Amino acid sequence: CHEHTSLVMGRFTTYSAILGQSSNIVKAGDSIKITTGMGAFSKAALPKISINEKNVDLNEHGVAIFEFKASSKPGKHFVPVVINYINIDGQDAIIKQSIEYTVSNCGN
């Protein structure tokens, strides 16, 4: 259909999870903010995002932002991120990744 029309709307060629975090080394109780989205932060893929097993709504830019307090235990910690979306073939798809952060025991 796209090849036979002059107006192409919402065509996607690839998808990729984009994950970011405000810090990856923190002190116990510090806030950490996770920002995630699909591709160029697209709403058209209808992403449903779960961070640390909590559903996170997209903002007006198609971005899910999740803020939480770091663990009180020193060491490495992992926060699961799951993105369910519609791929370019119209099929349900899923991406599972983790955000890693380290709680420093310096100064405690």
JSON list of C-alpha atoms in Angstrom, two decimals, residues 42-103:
[
{"chain": "A", "resi": 42, "resn": "SER", "atom": "CA", "xyz": [7.52, 6.50, 19.32]},
{"chain": "A", "resi": 43, "resn": "LYS", "atom": "CA", "xyz": [3.93, 6.26, 20.55]},
{"chain": "A", "resi": 44, "resn": "ALA", "atom": "CA", "xyz": [2.86, 4.69, 17.23]},
{"chain": "A", "resi": 45, "resn": "ALA", "atom": "CA", "xyz": [4.25, 1.28, 18.29]},
{"chain": "A", "resi": 46, "resn": "LEU", "atom": "CA", "xyz": [1.78, 1.38, 21.22]},
{"chain": "A", "resi": 47, "resn": "PRO", "atom": "CA", "xyz": [4.43, 0.46, 23.80]},
{"chain": "A", "resi": 48, "resn": "LYS", "atom": "CA", "xyz": [3.32, -0.75, 27.21]},
{"chain": "A", "resi": 49, "resn": "ILE", "atom": "CA", "xyz": [6.22, -0.35, 29.63]},
{"chain": "A", "resi": 50, "resn": "SER", "atom": "CA", "xyz": [6.84, -2.03, 32.96]},
{"chain": "A", "resi": 51, "resn": "ILE", "atom": "CA", "xyz": [9.75, -0.96, 35.18]},
{"chain": "A", "resi": 52, "resn": "ASN", "atom": "CA", "xyz": [10.48, -2.92, 38.34]},
{"chain": "A", "resi": 53, "resn": "GLU", "atom": "CA", "xyz": [7.17, -4.78, 37.77]},
{"chain": "A", "resi": 54, "resn": "LYS", "atom": "CA", "xyz": [5.16, -1.51, 37.78]},
{"chain": "A", "resi": 55, "resn": "ASN", "atom": "CA", "xyz": [3.28, -0.27, 34.70]},
{"chain": "A", "resi": 56, "resn": "VAL", "atom": "CA", "xyz": [4.52, 3.18, 33.67]},
{"chain": "A", "resi": 57, "resn": "ASP", "atom": "CA", "xyz": [2.44, 5.44, 31.43]},
{"chain": "A", "resi": 58, "resn": "LEU", "atom": "CA", "xyz": [3.98, 7.30, 28.52]},
{"chain": "A", "resi": 59, "resn": "ASN", "atom": "CA", "xyz": [4.20, 11.08, 28.78]},
{"chain": "A", "resi": 60, "resn": "GLU", "atom": "CA", "xyz": [3.20, 13.44, 25.95]},
{"chain": "A", "resi": 61, "resn": "HIS", "atom": "CA", "xyz": [6.52, 12.74, 24.21]},
{"chain": "A", "resi": 62, "resn": "GLY", "atom": "CA", "xyz": [6.04, 8.96, 24.21]},
{"chain": "A", "resi": 63, "resn": "VAL", "atom": "CA", "xyz": [8.53, 8.49, 27.06]},
{"chain": "A", "resi": 64, "resn": "ALA", "atom": "CA", "xyz": [8.05, 6.48, 30.25]},
{"chain": "A", "resi": 65, "resn": "ILE", "atom": "CA", "xyz": [9.81, 7.96, 33.28]},
{"chain": "A", "resi": 66, "resn": "PHE", "atom": "CA", "xyz": [10.15, 6.00, 36.53]},
{"chain": "A", "resi": 67, "resn": "GLU", "atom": "CA", "xyz": [11.76, 7.36, 39.69]},
{"chain": "A", "resi": 68, "resn": "PHE", "atom": "CA", "xyz": [12.51, 5.28, 42.78]},
{"chain": "A", "resi": 69, "resn": "LYS", "atom": "CA", "xyz": [14.71, 5.17, 45.87]},
{"chain": "A", "resi": 70, "resn": "ALA", "atom": "CA", "xyz": [17.89, 3.10, 45.65]},
{"chain": "A", "resi": 71, "resn": "SER", "atom": "CA", "xyz": [18.22, 0.03, 47.84]},
{"chain": "A", "resi": 72, "resn": "SER", "atom": "CA", "xyz": [19.70, 0.52, 51.30]},
{"chain": "A", "resi": 73, "resn": "LYS", "atom": "CA", "xyz": [22.03, -2.44, 50.70]},
{"chain": "A", "resi": 74, "resn": "PRO", "atom": "CA", "xyz": [25.49, -1.73, 49.21]},
{"chain": "A", "resi": 75, "resn": "GLY", "atom": "CA", "xyz": [26.37, -3.55, 45.99]},
{"chain": "A", "resi": 76, "resn": "LYS", "atom": "CA", "xyz": [25.00, -4.08, 42.50]},
{"chain": "A", "resi": 77, "resn": "HIS", "atom": "CA", "xyz": [21.27, -4.06, 41.90]},
{"chain": "A", "resi": 78, "resn": "PHE", "atom": "CA", "xyz": [19.17, -4.70, 38.79]},
{"chain": "A", "resi": 79, "resn": "VAL", "atom": "CA", "xyz": [15.82, -3.17, 37.83]},
{"chain": "A", "resi": 80, "resn": "PRO", "atom": "CA", "xyz": [13.85, -5.15, 35.21]},
{"chain": "A", "resi": 81, "resn": "VAL", "atom": "CA", "xyz": [12.39, -3.25, 32.26]},
{"chain": "A", "resi": 82, "resn": "VAL", "atom": "CA", "xyz": [9.82, -4.89, 29.97]},
{"chain": "A", "resi": 83, "resn": "ILE", "atom": "CA", "xyz": [8.46, -3.26, 26.82]},
{"chain": "A", "resi": 84, "resn": "ASN", "atom": "CA", "xyz": [5.53, -4.83, 24.98]},
{"chain": "A", "resi": 85, "resn": "TYR", "atom": "CA", "xyz": [4.85, -3.28, 21.57]},
{"chain": "A", "resi": 86, "resn": "ILE", "atom": "CA", "xyz": [3.48, -3.85, 18.07]},
{"chain": "A", "resi": 87, "resn": "ASN", "atom": "CA", "xyz": [6.32, -4.58, 15.61]},
{"chain": "A", "resi": 88, "resn": "ILE", "atom": "CA", "xyz": [6.47, -3.48, 11.95]},
{"chain": "A", "resi": 89, "resn": "ASP", "atom": "CA", "xyz": [4.58, -6.62, 10.90]},
{"chain": "A", "resi": 90, "resn": "GLY", "atom": "CA", "xyz": [1.70, -5.79, 13.25]},
{"chain": "A", "resi": 91, "resn": "GLN", "atom": "CA", "xyz": [2.65, -8.62, 15.64]},
{"chain": "A", "resi": 92, "resn": "ASP", "atom": "CA", "xyz": [2.95, -8.36, 19.41]},
{"chain": "A", "resi": 93, "resn": "ALA", "atom": "CA", "xyz": [6.60, -8.19, 20.46]},
{"chain": "A", "resi": 94, "resn": "ILE", "atom": "CA", "xyz": [8.50, -7.88, 23.74]},
{"chain": "A", "resi": 95, "resn": "ILE", "atom": "CA", "xyz": [11.89, -6.57, 24.84]},
{"chain": "A", "resi": 96, "resn": "LYS", "atom": "CA", "xyz": [13.26, -7.44, 28.27]},
{"chain": "A", "resi": 97, "resn": "GLN", "atom": "CA", "xyz": [16.29, -5.65, 29.68]},
{"chain": "A", "resi": 98, "resn": "SER", "atom": "CA", "xyz": [17.65, -4.60, 33.05]},
{"chain": "A", "resi": 99, "resn": "ILE", "atom": "CA", "xyz": [19.02, -1.35, 34.39]},
{"chain": "A", "resi": 100, "resn": "GLU", "atom": "CA", "xyz": [22.01, -1.87, 36.67]},
{"chain": "A", "resi": 101, "resn": "TYR", "atom": "CA", "xyz": [23.03, 0.42, 39.49]},
{"chain": "A", "resi": 102, "resn": "THR", "atom": "CA", "xyz": [25.50, 0.17, 42.35]},
{"chain": "A", "resi": 103, "resn": "VAL", "atom": "CA", "xyz": [24.92, 1.39, 45.89]}
]
